[in-house]
């Protein structure tokens, strides 16, 4: 379908997106892990950034193996490593999907039941939920790898797992997105407008970018393999895992005057993910970054 020049241009564009996404998510992971005071919500964002980083790293590595396979150097070892990195992609992609679902549900509980969330929410609930999500995602990938290697489940059990993930996560994300959009317009949520806007846009972009990949995979499963559709799906997955750091930065920064310096990415993260607005700690950090 593609000539060599077109395929190289598309591959180069996808790799460029992945590289920018790796830099953005890597910076987010470092700041949230070592430089910014942790709370229950930044735990979710830290794990989401780790999952997106894994998605992009596995896509780049898989692209390398695809290039090797197209050069007629296909061996059993190369095929096995290709499958392993594909399972890494599925593992991190599923974790990202489950984490976004957990984030959306957590924010909905916050806006619908604020008193319970503030007074009765277990302090280590975020860490527990993230740990369970990573374990579940790993088990799903391990089962798929074993079934694929032993040829005990037809041609591809991954199709059914994608459908199950979509049926469980997509409706909850749609309801959460609508709920957050309604509460974003409420005056009572003005103090957390940046946070709600960030989560709303992250959910919206995930719904837009995850749907093509699942649909195209189903089409390729029941119909002949279509390289164009799979390329679009992989491009959407790359964009979805790369766009969150941009959301954090553009929503977290403030409009500045001519003589005001540009806010750093660290300050933007603090503005988005802090419950208090304009706290002394944030102001001190801003002064240090400006110096």
Tab-separated table of C-alpha atoms in Angstrom:
chain	number	residue	atom	x	y	z
A	1	UNK	CA	0.000	0.000	0.000
A	2	UNK	CA	2.854	2.390	0.868
A	3	UNK	CA	6.043	2.887	-1.097
A	4	UNK	CA	9.342	3.034	0.790
A	5	UNK	CA	9.485	6.842	0.964
A	6	UNK	CA	5.934	7.198	2.280
A	7	UNK	CA	6.437	4.435	4.825
A	8	UNK	CA	9.691	5.991	6.049
A	9	UNK	CA	8.050	9.408	6.387
A	10	UNK	CA	5.131	7.952	8.365
A	11	UNK	CA	7.473	5.921	10.583
A	12	UNK	CA	9.651	8.974	11.172
A	13	UNK	CA	6.639	11.085	12.116
A	14	UNK	CA	5.404	8.432	14.567
A	15	UNK	CA	8.866	8.085	16.114
A	16	UNK	CA	9.076	11.877	16.477
A	17	UNK	CA	5.743	11.937	18.318
A	18	UNK	CA	6.924	9.126	20.587
A	19	UNK	CA	10.187	10.911	21.369
A	20	UNK	CA	8.403	14.128	22.355
A	21	UNK	CA	5.981	12.077	24.427
A	22	UNK	CA	8.820	10.228	26.161
A	23	UNK	CA	10.500	13.516	27.073
A	24	UNK	CA	7.252	15.026	28.381
A	25	UNK	CA	6.194	11.978	30.383
A	26	UNK	CA	9.729	11.444	31.680
A	27	UNK	CA	9.829	15.035	32.932
A	28	UNK	CA	6.417	14.572	34.564
A	29	UNK	CA	7.526	11.357	36.276
A	30	UNK	CA	10.666	13.014	37.648
A	31	UNK	CA	8.858	16.083	38.988
A	32	UNK	CA	5.966	14.176	40.549
A	33	UNK	CA	8.279	11.581	42.092
A	34	UNK	CA	11.031	13.834	43.474
A	35	UNK	CA	10.199	17.555	43.287
A	36	UNK	CA	6.490	18.061	43.965
A	37	UNK	CA	4.707	17.282	47.206
A	38	UNK	CA	2.659	14.119	46.771
A	39	UNK	CA	-1.057	13.803	47.422
A	40	UNK	CA	-3.678	11.191	46.632
A	41	UNK	CA	-4.320	12.566	43.155
A	42	UNK	CA	-0.706	13.016	42.021
A	43	UNK	CA	-0.257	9.292	42.739
A	44	UNK	CA	-2.739	8.572	39.941
A	45	UNK	CA	-1.047	11.047	37.584
A	46	UNK	CA	2.410	9.618	38.337
A	47	UNK	CA	1.259	6.099	37.493
A	48	UNK	CA	-0.562	7.352	34.376
A	49	UNK	CA	2.635	9.038	33.164
A	50	UNK	CA	4.566	5.817	33.780
A	51	UNK	CA	1.993	3.861	31.768
A	52	UNK	CA	2.118	6.366	28.886
A	53	UNK	CA	5.932	6.274	28.971
A	54	UNK	CA	5.766	2.477	28.656
A	55	UNK	CA	3.329	2.716	25.738
A	56	UNK	CA	5.628	5.049	23.802
A	57	UNK	CA	8.788	3.079	24.594
A	58	UNK	CA	7.159	-0.178	23.467
A	59	UNK	CA	5.894	1.450	20.252
A	60	UNK	CA	9.367	2.686	19.324
A	61	UNK	CA	10.920	-0.706	20.082
A	62	UNK	CA	8.193	-2.541	18.167
A	63	UNK	CA	8.801	-0.237	15.208
A	64	UNK	CA	12.447	-1.283	15.228
A	65	UNK	CA	11.484	-4.949	15.146
A	66	UNK	CA	9.000	-4.312	12.334
A	67	UNK	CA	11.818	-2.723	10.335
A	68	UNK	CA	13.990	-5.792	10.955
A	69	UNK	CA	11.168	-8.107	9.876
A	70	UNK	CA	10.652	-6.162	6.641
A	71	UNK	CA	14.338	-6.631	5.791
A	72	UNK	CA	13.755	-10.405	5.512
A	73	UNK	CA	15.759	-11.128	8.668
A	74	UNK	CA	12.918	-12.910	10.412
A	75	UNK	CA	13.916	-15.559	12.950
A	76	UNK	CA	12.228	-17.232	15.899
A	77	UNK	CA	14.183	-15.023	18.320
A	78	UNK	CA	13.143	-11.840	16.519
A	79	UNK	CA	9.507	-12.959	16.440
A	80	UNK	CA	9.586	-13.754	20.163
A	81	UNK	CA	11.068	-10.379	21.085
A	82	UNK	CA	8.548	-8.651	18.818
A	83	UNK	CA	5.714	-10.416	20.622
A	84	UNK	CA	7.192	-9.534	24.027
A	85	UNK	CA	7.346	-5.828	23.205
A	86	UNK	CA	3.853	-5.999	21.736
A	87	UNK	CA	2.702	-7.492	25.048
A	88	UNK	CA	4.507	-4.637	26.822
A	89	UNK	CA	2.480	-2.235	24.708
A	90	UNK	CA	-0.762	-4.036	25.565
A	91	UNK	CA	0.227	-4.172	29.256
A	92	UNK	CA	0.944	-0.437	29.528
A	93	UNK	CA	-1.936	0.543	27.243
A	94	UNK	CA	-4.402	-1.411	29.399
A	95	UNK	CA	-2.903	0.116	32.554
A	96	UNK	CA	-3.285	3.601	31.068
A	97	UNK	CA	-6.920	2.897	30.216
A	98	UNK	CA	-7.716	1.529	33.686
A	99	UNK	CA	-5.882	4.383	35.404
A	100	UNK	CA	-7.836	6.991	33.469
A	101	UNK	CA	-11.039	5.224	34.427
A	102	UNK	CA	-9.970	5.289	38.095
A	103	UNK	CA	-9.041	8.977	37.832
A	104	UNK	CA	-12.385	9.851	36.295
A	105	UNK	CA	-14.301	7.952	38.969
A	106	UNK	CA	-12.235	9.579	41.728
A	107	UNK	CA	-12.979	13.065	40.400
A	108	UNK	CA	-16.677	12.273	40.032
A	109	UNK	CA	-16.830	11.138	43.650
A	110	UNK	CA	-15.024	14.342	44.625
A	111	UNK	CA	-17.539	16.644	42.936
A	112	UNK	CA	-20.634	14.585	43.783
A	113	UNK	CA	-19.749	13.663	47.384
A	114	UNK	CA	-17.165	16.224	48.501
A	115	UNK	CA	-17.729	15.787	52.248
A	116	UNK	CA	-17.254	12.014	52.135
A	117	UNK	CA	-14.227	12.333	49.871
A	118	UNK	CA	-12.568	14.830	52.207
A	119	UNK	CA	-13.368	13.165	55.549
A	120	UNK	CA	-13.823	9.440	54.959
A	121	UNK	CA	-11.701	8.543	51.937
A	122	UNK	CA	-8.888	6.127	52.966
A	123	UNK	CA	-5.519	7.926	52.655
A	124	UNK	CA	-3.799	5.031	50.833
A	125	UNK	CA	-6.673	4.263	48.467
A	126	UNK	CA	-4.878	5.747	45.436
A	127	UNK	CA	-1.760	3.639	45.994
A	128	UNK	CA	-3.845	0.505	46.494
A	129	UNK	CA	-5.916	1.097	43.356
A	130	UNK	CA	-2.830	1.796	41.237
A	131	UNK	CA	-1.149	-1.378	42.502
A	132	UNK	CA	-4.205	-3.483	41.691
A	133	UNK	CA	-4.430	-1.943	38.207
A	134	UNK	CA	-0.785	-2.783	37.430
A	135	UNK	CA	-1.277	-6.357	38.665
A	136	UNK	CA	-4.467	-6.805	36.627
A	137	UNK	CA	-2.870	-5.404	33.466
A	138	UNK	CA	0.162	-7.660	33.885
A	139	UNK	CA	-1.996	-10.747	34.364
A	140	UNK	CA	-4.013	-9.947	31.238
A	141	UNK	CA	-0.850	-9.586	29.162
A	142	UNK	CA	0.691	-12.734	30.632
A	143	UNK	CA	-2.428	-14.790	29.869
A	144	UNK	CA	-2.528	-13.484	26.298
A	145	UNK	CA	1.182	-14.278	25.785
A	146	UNK	CA	0.763	-17.830	27.106
A	147	UNK	CA	-2.335	-18.474	24.998
A	148	UNK	CA	-0.602	-17.111	21.911
A	149	UNK	CA	2.491	-19.261	22.456
A	150	UNK	CA	0.540	-22.454	23.133
A	151	UNK	CA	-2.001	-21.810	20.343
A	152	UNK	CA	-4.870	-22.793	22.660
A	153	UNK	CA	-7.245	-19.943	21.895
A	154	UNK	CA	-7.801	-19.728	18.161
A	155	UNK	CA	-6.035	-16.935	16.360
A	156	UNK	CA	-6.011	-13.929	18.698
A	157	UNK	CA	-7.523	-13.645	22.199
A	158	UNK	CA	-6.356	-10.025	22.281
A	159	UNK	CA	-9.426	-9.033	20.257
A	160	UNK	CA	-11.772	-10.196	22.984
A	161	UNK	CA	-9.694	-8.527	25.685
A	162	UNK	CA	-9.837	-5.204	23.824
A	163	UNK	CA	-13.612	-5.547	23.552
A	164	UNK	CA	-13.905	-6.347	27.270
A	165	UNK	CA	-11.714	-3.371	28.191
A	166	UNK	CA	-13.766	-1.116	25.954
A	167	UNK	CA	-17.092	-2.347	27.309
A	168	UNK	CA	-15.965	-1.829	30.892
A	169	UNK	CA	-14.038	1.427	30.588
A	170	UNK	CA	-15.655	3.408	27.769
A	171	UNK	CA	-19.184	3.797	29.253
A	172	UNK	CA	-17.770	4.828	32.640
A	173	UNK	CA	-15.441	7.330	30.978
A	174	UNK	CA	-18.262	8.807	28.916
A	175	UNK	CA	-20.443	9.270	32.019
A	176	UNK	CA	-17.494	10.740	33.935
A	177	UNK	CA	-16.639	13.125	31.104
A	178	UNK	CA	-20.214	14.456	30.966
A	179	UNK	CA	-20.323	14.767	34.773
A	180	UNK	CA	-17.054	16.710	34.893
A	181	UNK	CA	-18.177	18.976	32.047
A	182	UNK	CA	-21.358	19.852	33.951
A	183	UNK	CA	-19.510	20.568	37.185
A	184	UNK	CA	-16.837	22.607	35.403
A	185	UNK	CA	-19.537	25.192	34.732
A	186	UNK	CA	-20.535	25.329	38.399
A	187	UNK	CA	-19.345	28.251	40.503
A	188	UNK	CA	-18.813	25.978	43.498
A	189	UNK	CA	-16.014	24.191	41.621
A	190	UNK	CA	-14.178	27.361	40.612
A	191	UNK	CA	-11.248	26.626	42.960
A	192	UNK	CA	-10.568	23.340	41.128
A	193	UNK	CA	-11.363	24.558	37.623
A	194	UNK	CA	-7.860	23.834	36.293
A	195	UNK	CA	-7.841	20.296	37.677
A	196	UNK	CA	-11.317	19.458	36.356
A	197	UNK	CA	-10.458	20.947	32.954
A	198	UNK	CA	-7.277	18.863	32.762
A	199	UNK	CA	-9.054	15.602	33.602
A	200	UNK	CA	-11.954	16.424	31.278
A	201	UNK	CA	-9.622	17.028	28.318
A	202	UNK	CA	-7.513	13.948	29.122
A	203	UNK	CA	-10.649	11.789	29.122
A	204	UNK	CA	-11.960	13.433	25.955
A	205	UNK	CA	-8.712	12.906	24.034
A	206	UNK	CA	-8.475	9.299	25.253
A	207	UNK	CA	-11.998	8.560	24.037
A	208	UNK	CA	-11.205	10.138	20.667
A	209	UNK	CA	-7.813	8.467	20.199
A	210	UNK	CA	-8.487	5.034	21.714
A	211	UNK	CA	-11.636	4.334	19.718
A	212	UNK	CA	-9.940	4.204	16.268
A	213	UNK	CA	-7.372	1.640	17.375
A	214	UNK	CA	-9.971	-0.709	18.881
A	215	UNK	CA	-12.273	-0.349	15.862
A	216	UNK	CA	-9.470	-0.888	13.353
A	217	UNK	CA	-8.209	-3.934	15.225
A	218	UNK	CA	-11.684	-5.475	15.092
A	219	UNK	CA	-11.912	-4.696	11.363
A	220	UNK	CA	-8.505	-6.272	10.714
A	221	UNK	CA	-9.490	-9.325	12.738
A	222	UNK	CA	-12.635	-10.065	10.739
A	223	UNK	CA	-11.379	-8.695	7.405
A	224	UNK	CA	-8.049	-8.726	5.597
A	225	UNK	CA	-5.089	-7.001	7.230
A	226	UNK	CA	-5.135	-3.276	6.414
A	227	UNK	CA	-1.829	-1.495	6.983
A	228	UNK	CA	-3.381	1.965	6.607
A	229	UNK	CA	-5.947	1.403	9.353
A	230	UNK	CA	-3.392	-0.058	11.757
A	231	UNK	CA	-1.015	2.830	11.057
A	232	UNK	CA	-3.764	5.332	11.893
A	233	UNK	CA	-4.580	3.370	15.053
A	234	UNK	CA	-0.950	3.322	16.201
A	235	UNK	CA	-0.670	7.043	15.431
A	236	UNK	CA	-3.723	7.747	17.587
A	237	UNK	CA	-2.256	5.675	20.430
A	238	UNK	CA	1.002	7.651	20.155
A	239	UNK	CA	-0.823	10.972	20.280
A	240	UNK	CA	-2.940	9.862	23.226
A	241	UNK	CA	0.123	8.910	25.295
A	242	UNK	CA	2.008	12.088	24.333
A	243	UNK	CA	-0.646	14.754	24.799
A	244	UNK	CA	-1.127	14.744	28.585
A	245	UNK	CA	2.098	16.643	29.462
A	246	UNK	CA	1.039	19.364	27.017
A	247	UNK	CA	-2.347	19.583	28.752
A	248	UNK	CA	-0.676	19.951	32.146
A	249	UNK	CA	1.568	22.739	30.892
A	250	UNK	CA	-0.926	24.811	28.905
A	251	UNK	CA	-3.672	24.585	31.545
A	252	UNK	CA	-1.278	25.172	34.446
A	253	UNK	CA	0.392	28.260	33.098
A	254	UNK	CA	-1.064	31.734	33.674
A	255	UNK	CA	-1.361	34.616	31.287
A	256	UNK	CA	1.726	36.747	31.736
A	257	UNK	CA	2.527	40.332	31.033
A	258	UNK	CA	5.425	41.654	29.041
A	259	UNK	CA	7.770	41.852	32.036
A	260	UNK	CA	6.735	38.560	33.655
A	261	UNK	CA	8.873	35.468	33.035
A	262	UNK	CA	7.390	32.323	31.546
A	263	UNK	CA	6.212	29.789	34.135
A	264	UNK	CA	8.177	26.535	34.294
A	265	UNK	CA	6.684	23.091	33.802
A	266	UNK	CA	7.112	22.398	37.517
A	267	UNK	CA	5.027	25.445	38.439
A	268	UNK	CA	2.385	24.470	35.889
A	269	UNK	CA	2.084	21.023	37.465
A	270	UNK	CA	1.732	22.542	40.929
A	271	UNK	CA	-1.005	24.884	39.760
A	272	UNK	CA	-2.971	22.039	38.222
A	273	UNK	CA	-2.637	19.416	40.936
A	274	UNK	CA	-2.696	21.471	44.132
A	275	UNK	CA	-5.978	21.754	46.022
A	276	UNK	CA	-5.136	25.154	47.469
A	277	UNK	CA	-4.914	28.086	45.135
A	278	UNK	CA	-1.992	30.403	45.482
A	279	UNK	CA	-0.489	28.736	48.566
A	280	UNK	CA	2.717	30.158	50.079
A	281	UNK	CA	4.609	27.010	49.064
A	282	UNK	CA	3.631	27.482	45.415
A	283	UNK	CA	4.569	31.152	45.474
A	284	UNK	CA	7.977	30.321	46.986
A	285	UNK	CA	8.602	27.682	44.331
A	286	UNK	CA	7.668	30.130	41.592
A	287	UNK	CA	10.146	32.686	42.943
A	288	UNK	CA	12.905	30.062	43.081
A	289	UNK	CA	12.225	28.954	39.498
A	290	UNK	CA	12.228	32.551	38.268
A	291	UNK	CA	15.591	33.169	39.947
